Amino acid sequence: MMTSEQKLIAECKRGKAKYQKMLYERFAPKMLGVCARYFQRIEEAQDALQDGFVKVFSNIDSFRGDGSLEGWIRRIMVNTALNLHRKNLKHYYHVDISETETRIADIRLNYDHLEVEDLLKMIQSLPNGYRIVFNLYEIEGYNHQEIADELGVSLSTSKSQLLKAKRKLRDKLDKLI
């Protein structure tokens, strides 16, 4: 007996529009949140979401069910967002990079009064390089070597960008209290 998710996947593999719509409606809100962390403007996140779902549907045959469907879709969305940045890199930013390795103690602060939307806005307000590295490291769980390889930067650049992102976020948080 097939689970509802297995049926959804099977019907999407057959190209059934009704099931593709169901899959989109099930995962789009969460995946838009994933994409939104990588861009300052919601329109850019929506573009990444749309491109990501095109990839999901064109590659659904490669989903073998080894992991969760949500995790597979999430990975596609992250890669799509990164590819969009690479494609438009000349339009975005020139990264201010310190090539020195800096270590900082991870200070956990309690900001119970903050809403998720406030934190998302703070992350979105970071410069592109900082925001991308912060998302990949802190939210997606990449290590610095994976980030360096994915973005085509040095290991120390990844570490430096994360440090600077954390400092900027901490400064923003400190201004709230």
PDB file of C-alpha atoms in Angstrom:
ATOM      1  CA  MET A   1       0.000   0.000   0.000  1.00  0.00           C
ATOM      2  CA  MET A   2       1.378   3.403  -1.010  1.00  0.00           C
ATOM      3  CA  THR A   3       1.509   6.323   1.381  1.00  0.00           C
ATOM      4  CA  SER A   4      -0.008   9.594   0.236  1.00  0.00           C
ATOM      5  CA  GLU A   5       3.502  11.015  -0.291  1.00  0.00           C
ATOM      6  CA  GLN A   6       4.562   8.011  -2.360  1.00  0.00           C
ATOM      7  CA  LYS A   7       1.402   8.399  -4.492  1.00  0.00           C
ATOM      8  CA  LEU A   8       2.124  12.128  -4.864  1.00  0.00           C
ATOM      9  CA  ILE A   9       5.669  11.378  -6.048  1.00  0.00           C
ATOM     10  CA  ALA A  10       4.551   8.587  -8.372  1.00  0.00           C
ATOM     11  CA  GLU A  11       1.915  10.781 -10.010  1.00  0.00           C
ATOM     12  CA  CYS A  12       4.371  13.691 -10.359  1.00  0.00           C
ATOM     13  CA  LYS A  13       6.785  11.299 -12.065  1.00  0.00           C
ATOM     14  CA  ARG A  14       3.981  10.533 -14.514  1.00  0.00           C
ATOM     15  CA  GLY A  15       3.661  14.272 -15.196  1.00  0.00           C
ATOM     16  CA  LYS A  16       0.159  14.620 -13.747  1.00  0.00           C
ATOM     17  CA  ALA A  17      -0.498  18.363 -13.369  1.00  0.00           C
ATOM     18  CA  LYS A  18      -2.990  17.875 -10.525  1.00  0.00           C
ATOM     19  CA  TYR A  19      -0.348  16.171  -8.390  1.00  0.00           C
ATOM     20  CA  GLN A  20       2.362  18.624  -9.372  1.00  0.00           C
ATOM     21  CA  LYS A  21       0.073  21.391  -8.149  1.00  0.00           C
ATOM     22  CA  MET A  22      -0.502  19.491  -4.890  1.00  0.00           C
ATOM     23  CA  LEU A  23       3.245  19.079  -4.379  1.00  0.00           C
ATOM     24  CA  TYR A  24       3.833  22.749  -5.132  1.00  0.00           C
ATOM     25  CA  GLU A  25       1.092  23.879  -2.727  1.00  0.00           C
ATOM     26  CA  ARG A  26       2.417  21.587  -0.014  1.00  0.00           C
ATOM     27  CA  PHE A  27       6.039  22.746  -0.180  1.00  0.00           C
ATOM     28  CA  ALA A  28       6.045  26.225  -1.764  1.00  0.00           C
ATOM     29  CA  PRO A  29       5.399  28.256   1.415  1.00  0.00           C
ATOM     30  CA  LYS A  30       8.258  26.617   3.307  1.00  0.00           C
ATOM     31  CA  MET A  31      10.589  26.698   0.300  1.00  0.00           C
ATOM     32  CA  LEU A  32       9.847  30.379  -0.276  1.00  0.00           C
ATOM     33  CA  GLY A  33      11.100  30.895   3.272  1.00  0.00           C
ATOM     34  CA  VAL A  34      14.271  28.980   2.388  1.00  0.00           C
ATOM     35  CA  CYS A  35      14.798  31.067  -0.763  1.00  0.00           C
ATOM     36  CA  ALA A  36      13.959  34.349   1.011  1.00  0.00           C
ATOM     37  CA  ARG A  37      16.936  33.923   3.335  1.00  0.00           C
ATOM     38  CA  TYR A  38      19.283  34.226   0.366  1.00  0.00           C
ATOM     39  CA  PHE A  39      17.911  37.433  -1.118  1.00  0.00           C
ATOM     40  CA  GLN A  40      17.124  40.966   0.007  1.00  0.00           C
ATOM     41  CA  ARG A  41      14.047  41.284  -2.186  1.00  0.00           C
ATOM     42  CA  ILE A  42      11.088  38.897  -2.142  1.00  0.00           C
ATOM     43  CA  GLU A  43      10.869  39.062  -5.945  1.00  0.00           C
ATOM     44  CA  GLU A  44      14.309  37.459  -6.194  1.00  0.00           C
ATOM     45  CA  ALA A  45      13.257  34.734  -3.757  1.00  0.00           C
ATOM     46  CA  GLN A  46      10.114  34.106  -5.809  1.00  0.00           C
ATOM     47  CA  ASP A  47      12.239  33.776  -8.956  1.00  0.00           C
ATOM     48  CA  ALA A  48      14.451  31.229  -7.188  1.00  0.00           C
ATOM     49  CA  LEU A  49      11.361  29.370  -5.958  1.00  0.00           C
ATOM     50  CA  GLN A  50       9.917  29.207  -9.465  1.00  0.00           C
ATOM     51  CA  ASP A  51      13.207  28.085 -11.004  1.00  0.00           C
ATOM     52  CA  GLY A  52      13.635  25.574  -8.184  1.00  0.00           C
ATOM     53  CA  PHE A  53      10.250  23.969  -8.776  1.00  0.00           C
ATOM     54  CA  VAL A  54      10.957  23.737 -12.496  1.00  0.00           C
ATOM     55  CA  LYS A  55      14.063  21.730 -11.511  1.00  0.00           C
ATOM     56  CA  VAL A  56      12.062  19.662  -9.014  1.00  0.00           C
ATOM     57  CA  PHE A  57       9.545  18.625 -11.655  1.00  0.00           C
ATOM     58  CA  SER A  58      12.105  18.051 -14.391  1.00  0.00           C
ATOM     59  CA  ASN A  59      14.263  15.931 -12.054  1.00  0.00           C
ATOM     60  CA  ILE A  60      11.583  14.169  -9.994  1.00  0.00           C
ATOM     61  CA  ASP A  61      12.525  10.875 -11.672  1.00  0.00           C
ATOM     62  CA  SER A  62      15.910  11.066  -9.930  1.00  0.00           C
ATOM     63  CA  PHE A  63      14.270  11.142  -6.471  1.00  0.00           C
ATOM     64  CA  ARG A  64      14.804   7.631  -5.137  1.00  0.00           C
ATOM     65  CA  GLY A  65      13.229   8.075  -1.730  1.00  0.00           C
ATOM     66  CA  ASP A  66      16.494   7.521   0.160  1.00  0.00           C
ATOM     67  CA  GLY A  67      15.850  10.656   2.220  1.00  0.00           C
ATOM     68  CA  SER A  68      12.864  12.877   2.750  1.00  0.00           C
ATOM     69  CA  LEU A  69      11.149  14.529  -0.194  1.00  0.00           C
ATOM     70  CA  GLU A  70      11.230  17.836   1.668  1.00  0.00           C
ATOM     71  CA  GLY A  71      14.989  17.559   2.181  1.00  0.00           C
ATOM     72  CA  TRP A  72      15.507  16.769  -1.500  1.00  0.00           C
ATOM     73  CA  ILE A  73      13.400  19.759  -2.563  1.00  0.00           C
ATOM     74  CA  ARG A  74      15.153  22.003  -0.009  1.00  0.00           C
ATOM     75  CA  ARG A  75      18.559  21.087  -1.441  1.00  0.00           C
ATOM     76  CA  ILE A  76      17.343  21.975  -4.937  1.00  0.00           C
ATOM     77  CA  MET A  77      16.058  25.343  -3.665  1.00  0.00           C
ATOM     78  CA  VAL A  78      19.350  26.181  -1.928  1.00  0.00           C
ATOM     79  CA  ASN A  79      21.349  25.224  -5.029  1.00  0.00           C
ATOM     80  CA  THR A  80      18.988  27.221  -7.240  1.00  0.00           C
ATOM     81  CA  ALA A  81      19.357  30.288  -5.013  1.00  0.00           C
ATOM     82  CA  LEU A  82      23.155  29.949  -5.095  1.00  0.00           C
ATOM     83  CA  ASN A  83      23.137  29.523  -8.869  1.00  0.00           C
ATOM     84  CA  LEU A  84      21.017  32.656  -9.256  1.00  0.00           C
ATOM     85  CA  HIS A  85      23.581  34.556  -7.201  1.00  0.00           C
ATOM     86  CA  ARG A  86      26.430  33.221  -9.280  1.00  0.00           C
ATOM     87  CA  LYS A  87      24.605  34.100 -12.488  1.00  0.00           C
ATOM     88  CA  ASN A  88      23.946  37.656 -11.325  1.00  0.00           C
ATOM     89  CA  LEU A  89      27.134  38.127  -9.340  1.00  0.00           C
ATOM     90  CA  LYS A  90      28.286  41.129 -11.346  1.00  0.00           C
ATOM     91  CA  HIS A  91      25.067  42.921 -10.399  1.00  0.00           C
ATOM     92  CA  TYR A  92      25.176  42.177  -6.697  1.00  0.00           C
ATOM     93  CA  TYR A  93      28.303  43.038  -4.825  1.00  0.00           C
ATOM     94  CA  HIS A  94      31.991  43.106  -4.498  1.00  0.00           C
ATOM     95  CA  VAL A  95      32.794  41.224  -1.321  1.00  0.00           C
ATOM     96  CA  ASP A  96      34.870  42.929   1.333  1.00  0.00           C
ATOM     97  CA  ILE A  97      37.091  40.044   2.334  1.00  0.00           C
ATOM     98  CA  SER A  98      39.641  39.741   5.057  1.00  0.00           C
ATOM     99  CA  GLU A  99      41.933  36.857   4.269  1.00  0.00           C
ATOM    100  CA  THR A 100      42.917  36.363   7.876  1.00  0.00           C
ATOM    101  CA  GLU A 101      41.342  33.569   9.847  1.00  0.00           C
ATOM    102  CA  THR A 102      39.489  34.856  12.827  1.00  0.00           C
ATOM    103  CA  ARG A 103      37.967  32.790  15.569  1.00  0.00           C
ATOM    104  CA  ILE A 104      35.217  34.044  17.750  1.00  0.00           C
ATOM    105  CA  ALA A 105      33.392  32.471  20.633  1.00  0.00           C
ATOM    106  CA  ASP A 106      29.828  31.731  19.734  1.00  0.00           C
ATOM    107  CA  ILE A 107      27.823  33.878  22.106  1.00  0.00           C
ATOM    108  CA  ARG A 108      24.234  32.800  22.476  1.00  0.00           C
ATOM    109  CA  LEU A 109      21.916  35.589  23.518  1.00  0.00           C
ATOM    110  CA  ASN A 110      18.288  35.314  24.486  1.00  0.00           C
ATOM    111  CA  TYR A 111      15.930  37.541  22.560  1.00  0.00           C
ATOM    112  CA  ASP A 112      12.542  36.105  23.495  1.00  0.00           C
ATOM    113  CA  HIS A 113      10.621  39.153  22.320  1.00  0.00           C
ATOM    114  CA  LEU A 114      11.741  38.835  18.694  1.00  0.00           C
ATOM    115  CA  GLU A 115       9.465  37.410  16.039  1.00  0.00           C
ATOM    116  CA  VAL A 116      10.649  35.123  13.248  1.00  0.00           C
ATOM    117  CA  GLU A 117       9.825  37.829  10.704  1.00  0.00           C
ATOM    118  CA  ASP A 118      12.107  40.281  12.533  1.00  0.00           C
ATOM    119  CA  LEU A 119      14.998  37.837  12.419  1.00  0.00           C
ATOM    120  CA  LEU A 120      14.368  37.098   8.743  1.00  0.00           C
ATOM    121  CA  LYS A 121      14.439  40.822   7.954  1.00  0.00           C
ATOM    122  CA  MET A 122      17.740  41.168   9.812  1.00  0.00           C
ATOM    123  CA  ILE A 123      19.246  38.277   7.867  1.00  0.00           C
ATOM    124  CA  GLN A 124      17.917  39.666   4.587  1.00  0.00           C
ATOM    125  CA  SER A 125      19.461  43.047   5.343  1.00  0.00           C
ATOM    126  CA  LEU A 126      22.973  41.575   5.480  1.00  0.00           C
ATOM    127  CA  PRO A 127      25.264  42.191   2.500  1.00  0.00           C
ATOM    128  CA  ASN A 128      24.910  39.350  -0.009  1.00  0.00           C
ATOM    129  CA  GLY A 129      28.202  37.601   0.746  1.00  0.00           C
ATOM    130  CA  TYR A 130      27.577  37.643   4.499  1.00  0.00           C
ATOM    131  CA  ARG A 131      23.967  36.513   4.097  1.00  0.00           C
ATOM    132  CA  ILE A 132      24.796  33.590   1.826  1.00  0.00           C
ATOM    133  CA  VAL A 133      27.569  32.236   4.047  1.00  0.00           C
ATOM    134  CA  PHE A 134      25.471  32.755   7.195  1.00  0.00           C
ATOM    135  CA  ASN A 135      22.546  30.829   5.693  1.00  0.00           C
ATOM    136  CA  LEU A 136      24.684  27.998   4.392  1.00  0.00           C
ATOM    137  CA  TYR A 137      26.608  27.574   7.654  1.00  0.00           C
ATOM    138  CA  GLU A 138      24.092  28.373  10.378  1.00  0.00           C
ATOM    139  CA  ILE A 139      20.836  27.290   8.774  1.00  0.00           C
ATOM    140  CA  GLU A 140      21.659  24.694   6.122  1.00  0.00           C
ATOM    141  CA  GLY A 141      24.488  23.078   8.097  1.00  0.00           C
ATOM    142  CA  TYR A 142      27.254  23.301   5.498  1.00  0.00           C
ATOM    143  CA  ASN A 143      30.824  23.351   6.806  1.00  0.00           C
ATOM    144  CA  HIS A 144      33.314  26.011   5.736  1.00  0.00           C
ATOM    145  CA  GLN A 145      35.035  23.751   3.209  1.00  0.00           C
ATOM    146  CA  GLU A 146      31.709  22.948   1.526  1.00  0.00           C
ATOM    147  CA  ILE A 147      30.833  26.654   1.430  1.00  0.00           C
ATOM    148  CA  ALA A 148      34.220  27.559  -0.008  1.00  0.00           C
ATOM    149  CA  ASP A 149      33.856  24.897  -2.702  1.00  0.00           C
ATOM    150  CA  GLU A 150      30.259  25.864  -3.513  1.00  0.00           C
ATOM    151  CA  LEU A 151      30.973  29.598  -3.764  1.00  0.00           C
ATOM    152  CA  GLY A 152      34.456  29.363  -5.255  1.00  0.00           C
ATOM    153  CA  VAL A 153      36.106  31.247  -2.389  1.00  0.00           C
ATOM    154  CA  SER A 154      38.846  30.366   0.066  1.00  0.00           C
ATOM    155  CA  LEU A 155      38.219  28.651   3.385  1.00  0.00           C
ATOM    156  CA  SER A 156      39.318  31.762   5.256  1.00  0.00           C
ATOM    157  CA  THR A 157      36.902  33.872   3.205  1.00  0.00           C
ATOM    158  CA  SER A 158      34.015  31.671   4.286  1.00  0.00           C
ATOM    159  CA  LYS A 159      35.054  31.972   7.933  1.00  0.00           C
ATOM    160  CA  SER A 160      35.569  35.712   7.619  1.00  0.00           C
ATOM    161  CA  GLN A 161      32.179  36.254   5.987  1.00  0.00           C
ATOM    162  CA  LEU A 162      30.451  34.253   8.742  1.00  0.00           C
ATOM    163  CA  LEU A 163      32.224  36.206  11.452  1.00  0.00           C
ATOM    164  CA  LYS A 164      31.240  39.513   9.865  1.00  0.00           C
ATOM    165  CA  ALA A 165      27.644  38.353   9.405  1.00  0.00           C
ATOM    166  CA  LYS A 166      27.408  37.379  13.074  1.00  0.00           C
ATOM    167  CA  ARG A 167      28.882  40.706  14.147  1.00  0.00           C
ATOM    168  CA  LYS A 168      26.403  42.655  12.015  1.00  0.00           C
ATOM    169  CA  LEU A 169      23.490  40.597  13.328  1.00  0.00           C
ATOM    170  CA  ARG A 170      24.681  41.009  16.904  1.00  0.00           C
ATOM    171  CA  ASP A 171      24.922  44.787  16.393  1.00  0.00           C
ATOM    172  CA  LYS A 172      21.373  44.839  15.008  1.00  0.00           C
ATOM    173  CA  LEU A 173      20.119  42.759  17.924  1.00  0.00           C
ATOM    174  CA  ASP A 174      21.897  44.948  20.469  1.00  0.00           C
ATOM    175  CA  LYS A 175      20.143  47.992  19.064  1.00  0.00           C
ATOM    176  CA  LEU A 176      16.801  46.328  19.792  1.00  0.00           C
ATOM    177  CA  ILE A 177      17.425  45.920  23.519  1.00  0.00           C
TER     178      ILE A 177
END
